[in-house]
Amino acid sequence: MTTNTHNTDPALQQYLNSIGQHEHPVLTALRERTQSHRLGKMAIAQEQAAMLVWLAKLLNAKKYLEVGVFTGYSSTAMALSLPEDGKITACDINVTFTDIARETWQAAGVAHKISLHLQPALLTLDDLITQGESESYDLALIDADKPPTPKYFERCLQLVRSGGVIAIDNILLGGRVMNEAAENDPPSLDILRHFNQNLPHDTRIIPITLPIGDGLTLLLKK
């Protein structure tokens, strides 16, 4: 989760954002509110959300799954873009942050599209699979704690339809995934290194990683 694209001049990124689809006023207000928080850097970058919305339009998405809500920027952006009968399943465990998300959903007039599940995401994902929701989602975003990323991916792969897309944020960890392994590396770093290296060999998907934010991986399910 990051509010800016790494290794891109801020003035250039501001210009690039300005010539894309204009940010909804509710999203601008949320971004400014979130940046003032001490954990504001956890928010998804504006350009990443714009990329996901663009993808949703391309896919004619009606059903979206999000693992990691924080204050609700990406879920709000997606809900604004989905048709009136669109549905979002949102997974998080933090009531304080998701209360801000709920306020934003209400302000944007999209709360009726969003179902928030406040429990560990793996429980929610397993529940969805048990309830027969496999292959019913058009698009999923994984933007949560890093160690369970492979487990989140496997569940989302079951839940997303063929031709759908799974997006994974912060896949670069500030570029540290490119460094050689060291004894003091946190477990999340080693997990993501192996996860990234295995993607080209996974015959179930077509992967591409874009250098926006802290790395946004897009996985097209075959």
PDB file of C-alpha atoms in Angstrom:
ATOM      1  CA  MET A   1       0.000   0.000   0.000  1.00  0.00           C
ATOM      2  CA  THR A   2       1.477   3.332  -1.009  1.00  0.00           C
ATOM      3  CA  THR A   3       0.188   6.775  -1.871  1.00  0.00           C
ATOM      4  CA  ASN A   4       2.817   7.448  -4.556  1.00  0.00           C
ATOM      5  CA  THR A   5       4.468   5.657  -7.443  1.00  0.00           C
ATOM      6  CA  HIS A   6       8.087   4.904  -6.579  1.00  0.00           C
ATOM      7  CA  ASN A   7      10.862   6.239  -8.847  1.00  0.00           C
ATOM      8  CA  THR A   8       8.524   8.633 -10.649  1.00  0.00           C
ATOM      9  CA  ASP A   9       8.976  12.370 -10.305  1.00  0.00           C
ATOM     10  CA  PRO A  10       5.991  13.661  -8.277  1.00  0.00           C
ATOM     11  CA  ALA A  11       5.416  16.505 -10.736  1.00  0.00           C
ATOM     12  CA  LEU A  12       5.323  14.024 -13.626  1.00  0.00           C
ATOM     13  CA  GLN A  13       2.907  11.760 -11.765  1.00  0.00           C
ATOM     14  CA  GLN A  14       0.682  14.727 -10.971  1.00  0.00           C
ATOM     15  CA  TYR A  15       0.649  15.609 -14.659  1.00  0.00           C
ATOM     16  CA  LEU A  16      -0.144  12.012 -15.663  1.00  0.00           C
ATOM     17  CA  ASN A  17      -3.021  11.933 -13.180  1.00  0.00           C
ATOM     18  CA  SER A  18      -4.306  15.244 -14.511  1.00  0.00           C
ATOM     19  CA  ILE A  19      -4.685  13.922 -18.062  1.00  0.00           C
ATOM     20  CA  GLY A  20      -6.512  10.792 -16.939  1.00  0.00           C
ATOM     21  CA  GLN A  21     -10.076  10.531 -15.715  1.00  0.00           C
ATOM     22  CA  HIS A  22     -10.632  13.199 -13.081  1.00  0.00           C
ATOM     23  CA  GLU A  23     -10.728  12.087  -9.465  1.00  0.00           C
ATOM     24  CA  HIS A  24     -14.195  12.088  -7.919  1.00  0.00           C
ATOM     25  CA  PRO A  25     -14.541  14.808  -5.212  1.00  0.00           C
ATOM     26  CA  VAL A  26     -15.366  12.174  -2.591  1.00  0.00           C
ATOM     27  CA  LEU A  27     -12.123  10.373  -3.421  1.00  0.00           C
ATOM     28  CA  THR A  28     -10.127  13.607  -3.276  1.00  0.00           C
ATOM     29  CA  ALA A  29     -11.531  14.334   0.173  1.00  0.00           C
ATOM     30  CA  LEU A  30     -10.766  10.796   1.352  1.00  0.00           C
ATOM     31  CA  ARG A  31      -7.211  10.908   0.001  1.00  0.00           C
ATOM     32  CA  GLU A  32      -6.537  14.195   1.778  1.00  0.00           C
ATOM     33  CA  ARG A  33      -8.106  12.906   4.989  1.00  0.00           C
ATOM     34  CA  THR A  34      -6.100   9.677   4.856  1.00  0.00           C
ATOM     35  CA  GLN A  35      -2.782  11.387   4.111  1.00  0.00           C
ATOM     36  CA  SER A  36      -3.111  13.389   7.320  1.00  0.00           C
ATOM     37  CA  HIS A  37      -3.170  10.128   9.311  1.00  0.00           C
ATOM     38  CA  ARG A  38       0.113   8.705  10.627  1.00  0.00           C
ATOM     39  CA  LEU A  39      -0.578   5.516   8.614  1.00  0.00           C
ATOM     40  CA  GLY A  40      -1.689   7.417   5.532  1.00  0.00           C
ATOM     41  CA  LYS A  41       1.093   5.863   3.433  1.00  0.00           C
ATOM     42  CA  MET A  42      -0.888   2.609   3.566  1.00  0.00           C
ATOM     43  CA  ALA A  43      -3.451   4.011   1.123  1.00  0.00           C
ATOM     44  CA  ILE A  44      -3.435   2.874  -2.486  1.00  0.00           C
ATOM     45  CA  ALA A  45      -2.036   5.371  -4.982  1.00  0.00           C
ATOM     46  CA  GLN A  46      -4.518   7.371  -7.052  1.00  0.00           C
ATOM     47  CA  GLU A  47      -3.041   6.024 -10.284  1.00  0.00           C
ATOM     48  CA  GLN A  48      -3.359   2.434  -9.076  1.00  0.00           C
ATOM     49  CA  ALA A  49      -7.043   2.870  -8.309  1.00  0.00           C
ATOM     50  CA  ALA A  50      -7.517   4.501 -11.709  1.00  0.00           C
ATOM     51  CA  MET A  51      -5.867   1.479 -13.338  1.00  0.00           C
ATOM     52  CA  LEU A  52      -8.210  -0.902 -11.515  1.00  0.00           C
ATOM     53  CA  VAL A  53     -11.270   1.131 -12.497  1.00  0.00           C
ATOM     54  CA  TRP A  54     -10.092   1.121 -16.120  1.00  0.00           C
ATOM     55  CA  LEU A  55      -9.698  -2.660 -15.948  1.00  0.00           C
ATOM     56  CA  ALA A  56     -13.163  -3.051 -14.431  1.00  0.00           C
ATOM     57  CA  LYS A  57     -14.653  -1.133 -17.344  1.00  0.00           C
ATOM     58  CA  LEU A  58     -12.704  -3.252 -19.822  1.00  0.00           C
ATOM     59  CA  LEU A  59     -13.959  -6.435 -18.171  1.00  0.00           C
ATOM     60  CA  ASN A  60     -17.540  -5.158 -17.892  1.00  0.00           C
ATOM     61  CA  ALA A  61     -17.149  -6.061 -14.229  1.00  0.00           C
ATOM     62  CA  LYS A  62     -20.173  -6.372 -11.977  1.00  0.00           C
ATOM     63  CA  LYS A  63     -18.633  -8.293  -9.097  1.00  0.00           C
ATOM     64  CA  TYR A  64     -15.457  -7.218  -7.302  1.00  0.00           C
ATOM     65  CA  LEU A  65     -13.557  -8.766  -4.373  1.00  0.00           C
ATOM     66  CA  GLU A  66     -11.199  -6.743  -2.182  1.00  0.00           C
ATOM     67  CA  VAL A  67      -8.796  -8.118   0.429  1.00  0.00           C
ATOM     68  CA  GLY A  68      -7.673  -5.153   2.529  1.00  0.00           C
ATOM     69  CA  VAL A  69      -9.934  -2.097   2.676  1.00  0.00           C
ATOM     70  CA  PHE A  70      -8.065   0.411   4.889  1.00  0.00           C
ATOM     71  CA  THR A  71     -10.008   3.716   4.646  1.00  0.00           C
ATOM     72  CA  GLY A  72     -11.812   2.706   1.469  1.00  0.00           C
ATOM     73  CA  TYR A  73     -10.210   4.538  -1.457  1.00  0.00           C
ATOM     74  CA  SER A  74     -10.056   1.611  -3.874  1.00  0.00           C
ATOM     75  CA  SER A  75     -13.428   0.170  -2.859  1.00  0.00           C
ATOM     76  CA  THR A  76     -15.099   3.570  -3.253  1.00  0.00           C
ATOM     77  CA  ALA A  77     -13.475   4.155  -6.642  1.00  0.00           C
ATOM     78  CA  MET A  78     -14.577   0.735  -7.793  1.00  0.00           C
ATOM     79  CA  ALA A  79     -18.124   1.115  -6.453  1.00  0.00           C
ATOM     80  CA  LEU A  80     -18.489   4.426  -8.290  1.00  0.00           C
ATOM     81  CA  SER A  81     -17.488   2.720 -11.533  1.00  0.00           C
ATOM     82  CA  LEU A  82     -19.603  -0.424 -11.240  1.00  0.00           C
ATOM     83  CA  PRO A  83     -23.163  -0.500 -12.604  1.00  0.00           C
ATOM     84  CA  GLU A  84     -26.062   0.034 -10.200  1.00  0.00           C
ATOM     85  CA  ASP A  85     -26.450  -3.703  -9.716  1.00  0.00           C
ATOM     86  CA  GLY A  86     -22.709  -4.178  -9.111  1.00  0.00           C
ATOM     87  CA  LYS A  87     -21.567  -5.936  -5.942  1.00  0.00           C
ATOM     88  CA  ILE A  88     -18.402  -5.613  -3.884  1.00  0.00           C
ATOM     89  CA  THR A  89     -17.202  -8.022  -1.211  1.00  0.00           C
ATOM     90  CA  ALA A  90     -14.730  -6.217   1.068  1.00  0.00           C
ATOM     91  CA  CYS A  91     -12.501  -7.966   3.626  1.00  0.00           C
ATOM     92  CA  ASP A  92     -10.728  -6.324   6.544  1.00  0.00           C
ATOM     93  CA  ILE A  93     -10.258  -6.646  10.313  1.00  0.00           C
ATOM     94  CA  ASN A  94      -9.782  -3.020  11.415  1.00  0.00           C
ATOM     95  CA  VAL A  95     -12.958  -1.305  12.608  1.00  0.00           C
ATOM     96  CA  THR A  96     -11.338   2.114  13.035  1.00  0.00           C
ATOM     97  CA  PHE A  97     -10.194   2.364   9.428  1.00  0.00           C
ATOM     98  CA  THR A  98     -13.250   0.718   7.912  1.00  0.00           C
ATOM     99  CA  ASP A  99     -15.510   3.128   9.802  1.00  0.00           C
ATOM    100  CA  ILE A 100     -13.912   5.837   7.645  1.00  0.00           C
ATOM    101  CA  ALA A 101     -14.553   3.651   4.611  1.00  0.00           C
ATOM    102  CA  ARG A 102     -18.225   3.277   5.586  1.00  0.00           C
ATOM    103  CA  GLU A 103     -18.568   7.050   5.911  1.00  0.00           C
ATOM    104  CA  THR A 104     -17.038   7.479   2.469  1.00  0.00           C
ATOM    105  CA  TRP A 105     -19.297   4.859   0.902  1.00  0.00           C
ATOM    106  CA  GLN A 106     -22.300   6.690   2.305  1.00  0.00           C
ATOM    107  CA  ALA A 107     -21.029  10.059   1.081  1.00  0.00           C
ATOM    108  CA  ALA A 108     -20.476   8.623  -2.401  1.00  0.00           C
ATOM    109  CA  GLY A 109     -23.917   6.990  -2.446  1.00  0.00           C
ATOM    110  CA  VAL A 110     -22.478   3.515  -3.050  1.00  0.00           C
ATOM    111  CA  ALA A 111     -22.870   1.801   0.332  1.00  0.00           C
ATOM    112  CA  HIS A 112     -25.633  -0.431  -1.028  1.00  0.00           C
ATOM    113  CA  LYS A 113     -23.142  -2.063  -3.418  1.00  0.00           C
ATOM    114  CA  ILE A 114     -20.657  -3.064  -0.708  1.00  0.00           C
ATOM    115  CA  SER A 115     -20.687  -5.932   1.782  1.00  0.00           C
ATOM    116  CA  LEU A 116     -17.984  -5.539   4.452  1.00  0.00           C
ATOM    117  CA  HIS A 117     -16.700  -8.643   6.264  1.00  0.00           C
ATOM    118  CA  LEU A 118     -14.796  -7.837   9.469  1.00  0.00           C
ATOM    119  CA  GLN A 119     -12.816 -10.983  10.172  1.00  0.00           C
ATOM    120  CA  PRO A 120      -9.558 -12.521   8.912  1.00  0.00           C
ATOM    121  CA  ALA A 121      -9.821 -12.489   5.137  1.00  0.00           C
ATOM    122  CA  LEU A 122      -8.957 -16.166   4.712  1.00  0.00           C
ATOM    123  CA  LEU A 123     -12.077 -17.048   6.715  1.00  0.00           C
ATOM    124  CA  THR A 124     -14.231 -14.871   4.474  1.00  0.00           C
ATOM    125  CA  LEU A 125     -12.670 -16.255   1.301  1.00  0.00           C
ATOM    126  CA  ASP A 126     -13.176 -19.829   2.473  1.00  0.00           C
ATOM    127  CA  ASP A 127     -16.775 -19.003   3.391  1.00  0.00           C
ATOM    128  CA  LEU A 128     -17.389 -17.609  -0.095  1.00  0.00           C
ATOM    129  CA  ILE A 129     -16.005 -20.773  -1.684  1.00  0.00           C
ATOM    130  CA  THR A 130     -18.162 -22.945   0.586  1.00  0.00           C
ATOM    131  CA  GLN A 131     -21.206 -20.854  -0.335  1.00  0.00           C
ATOM    132  CA  GLY A 132     -20.710 -21.618  -4.041  1.00  0.00           C
ATOM    133  CA  GLU A 133     -19.203 -18.277  -5.094  1.00  0.00           C
ATOM    134  CA  SER A 134     -16.313 -19.838  -7.025  1.00  0.00           C
ATOM    135  CA  GLU A 135     -15.679 -18.378 -10.491  1.00  0.00           C
ATOM    136  CA  SER A 136     -18.259 -15.635  -9.928  1.00  0.00           C
ATOM    137  CA  TYR A 137     -16.029 -12.558  -9.454  1.00  0.00           C
ATOM    138  CA  ASP A 138     -14.752 -10.492 -12.363  1.00  0.00           C
ATOM    139  CA  LEU A 139     -11.933  -8.735 -10.531  1.00  0.00           C
ATOM    140  CA  ALA A 140     -10.130  -9.074  -7.206  1.00  0.00           C
ATOM    141  CA  LEU A 141      -7.590  -6.884  -5.403  1.00  0.00           C
ATOM    142  CA  ILE A 142      -5.194  -8.215  -2.763  1.00  0.00           C
ATOM    143  CA  ASP A 143      -3.871  -5.275  -0.756  1.00  0.00           C
ATOM    144  CA  ALA A 144      -3.330  -6.612   2.746  1.00  0.00           C
ATOM    145  CA  ASP A 145      -0.685  -8.185   5.022  1.00  0.00           C
ATOM    146  CA  LYS A 146       2.063  -9.762   2.942  1.00  0.00           C
ATOM    147  CA  PRO A 147       2.858 -13.192   4.515  1.00  0.00           C
ATOM    148  CA  PRO A 148      -0.511 -14.730   3.502  1.00  0.00           C
ATOM    149  CA  THR A 149      -0.285 -13.404  -0.082  1.00  0.00           C
ATOM    150  CA  PRO A 150       0.090 -16.893  -1.661  1.00  0.00           C
ATOM    151  CA  LYS A 151      -2.945 -18.111   0.326  1.00  0.00           C
ATOM    152  CA  TYR A 152      -4.992 -15.055  -0.651  1.00  0.00           C
ATOM    153  CA  PHE A 153      -3.999 -15.656  -4.263  1.00  0.00           C
ATOM    154  CA  GLU A 154      -5.077 -19.308  -4.259  1.00  0.00           C
ATOM    155  CA  ARG A 155      -8.492 -18.451  -2.812  1.00  0.00           C
ATOM    156  CA  CYS A 156      -8.993 -15.557  -5.208  1.00  0.00           C
ATOM    157  CA  LEU A 157      -8.001 -17.787  -8.109  1.00  0.00           C
ATOM    158  CA  GLN A 158     -10.911 -20.039  -7.190  1.00  0.00           C
ATOM    159  CA  LEU A 159     -13.326 -17.142  -6.801  1.00  0.00           C
ATOM    160  CA  VAL A 160     -12.460 -15.198  -9.979  1.00  0.00           C
ATOM    161  CA  ARG A 161     -13.922 -16.368 -13.280  1.00  0.00           C
ATOM    162  CA  SER A 162     -11.934 -17.417 -16.315  1.00  0.00           C
ATOM    163  CA  GLY A 163     -10.958 -14.200 -18.103  1.00  0.00           C
ATOM    164  CA  GLY A 164     -11.088 -12.272 -14.847  1.00  0.00           C
ATOM    165  CA  VAL A 165      -8.172 -10.498 -13.190  1.00  0.00           C
ATOM    166  CA  ILE A 166      -6.491 -10.689  -9.790  1.00  0.00           C
ATOM    167  CA  ALA A 167      -4.500  -7.574  -8.842  1.00  0.00           C
ATOM    168  CA  ILE A 168      -1.879  -7.654  -6.093  1.00  0.00           C
ATOM    169  CA  ASP A 169      -0.467  -4.430  -4.645  1.00  0.00           C
ATOM    170  CA  ASN A 170       2.963  -3.763  -3.081  1.00  0.00           C
ATOM    171  CA  ILE A 171       4.591  -6.653  -4.862  1.00  0.00           C
ATOM    172  CA  LEU A 172       8.009  -4.935  -4.878  1.00  0.00           C
ATOM    173  CA  LEU A 173       8.336  -3.985  -1.197  1.00  0.00           C
ATOM    174  CA  GLY A 174      10.252  -0.860  -2.112  1.00  0.00           C
ATOM    175  CA  GLY A 175      12.519  -2.814  -4.453  1.00  0.00           C
ATOM    176  CA  ARG A 176      13.786  -5.131  -1.701  1.00  0.00           C
ATOM    177  CA  VAL A 177      12.468  -8.221  -3.502  1.00  0.00           C
ATOM    178  CA  MET A 178      15.261  -7.763  -6.065  1.00  0.00           C
ATOM    179  CA  ASN A 179      18.002  -7.979  -3.430  1.00  0.00           C
ATOM    180  CA  GLU A 180      19.734 -11.225  -2.543  1.00  0.00           C
ATOM    181  CA  ALA A 181      18.314 -12.976   0.513  1.00  0.00           C
ATOM    182  CA  ALA A 182      19.881 -12.082   3.857  1.00  0.00           C
ATOM    183  CA  GLU A 183      19.613 -13.630   7.319  1.00  0.00           C
ATOM    184  CA  ASN A 184      17.784 -10.641   8.786  1.00  0.00           C
ATOM    185  CA  ASP A 185      15.127 -10.475   6.052  1.00  0.00           C
ATOM    186  CA  PRO A 186      11.562 -10.480   7.400  1.00  0.00           C
ATOM    187  CA  PRO A 187       9.505 -13.572   6.448  1.00  0.00           C
ATOM    188  CA  SER A 188       7.283 -11.469   4.185  1.00  0.00           C
ATOM    189  CA  LEU A 189      10.255 -10.611   1.967  1.00  0.00           C
ATOM    190  CA  ASP A 190      11.219 -14.218   1.352  1.00  0.00           C
ATOM    191  CA  ILE A 191       7.583 -15.174   0.753  1.00  0.00           C
ATOM    192  CA  LEU A 192       7.098 -12.472  -1.872  1.00  0.00           C
ATOM    193  CA  ARG A 193      10.415 -13.281  -3.546  1.00  0.00           C
ATOM    194  CA  HIS A 194       9.320 -16.875  -4.063  1.00  0.00           C
ATOM    195  CA  PHE A 195       5.804 -15.850  -5.021  1.00  0.00           C
ATOM    196  CA  ASN A 196       7.044 -13.440  -7.702  1.00  0.00           C
ATOM    197  CA  GLN A 197       9.546 -15.950  -9.081  1.00  0.00           C
ATOM    198  CA  ASN A 198       6.858 -18.618  -9.435  1.00  0.00           C
ATOM    199  CA  LEU A 199       4.368 -16.459 -11.336  1.00  0.00           C
ATOM    200  CA  PRO A 200       5.850 -16.996 -14.837  1.00  0.00           C
ATOM    201  CA  HIS A 201       5.642 -20.768 -14.279  1.00  0.00           C
ATOM    202  CA  ASP A 202       2.008 -20.855 -13.146  1.00  0.00           C
ATOM    203  CA  THR A 203       0.083 -22.169 -16.143  1.00  0.00           C
ATOM    204  CA  ARG A 204      -3.259 -21.027 -14.687  1.00  0.00           C
ATOM    205  CA  ILE A 205      -2.556 -17.345 -15.216  1.00  0.00           C
ATOM    206  CA  ILE A 206      -0.947 -14.767 -17.489  1.00  0.00           C
ATOM    207  CA  PRO A 207       1.037 -12.376 -15.242  1.00  0.00           C
ATOM    208  CA  ILE A 208       2.273  -8.825 -15.733  1.00  0.00           C
ATOM    209  CA  THR A 209       3.620  -6.392 -13.138  1.00  0.00           C
ATOM    210  CA  LEU A 210       3.302  -2.641 -13.648  1.00  0.00           C
ATOM    211  CA  PRO A 211       5.727  -0.176 -11.994  1.00  0.00           C
ATOM    212  CA  ILE A 212       3.004   1.975 -10.459  1.00  0.00           C
ATOM    213  CA  GLY A 213       2.714   2.511  -6.729  1.00  0.00           C
ATOM    214  CA  ASP A 214       4.992  -0.059  -5.115  1.00  0.00           C
ATOM    215  CA  GLY A 215       4.364  -2.505  -7.941  1.00  0.00           C
ATOM    216  CA  LEU A 216       0.940  -3.680  -9.108  1.00  0.00           C
ATOM    217  CA  THR A 217       0.793  -7.244 -10.396  1.00  0.00           C
ATOM    218  CA  LEU A 218      -2.109  -8.193 -12.681  1.00  0.00           C
ATOM    219  CA  LEU A 219      -2.913 -11.859 -13.154  1.00  0.00           C
ATOM    220  CA  LEU A 220      -5.277 -12.843 -15.947  1.00  0.00           C
ATOM    221  CA  LYS A 221      -6.976 -16.137 -15.134  1.00  0.00           C
ATOM    222  CA  LYS A 222      -6.982 -18.490 -18.104  1.00  0.00           C
TER     223      LYS A 222
END
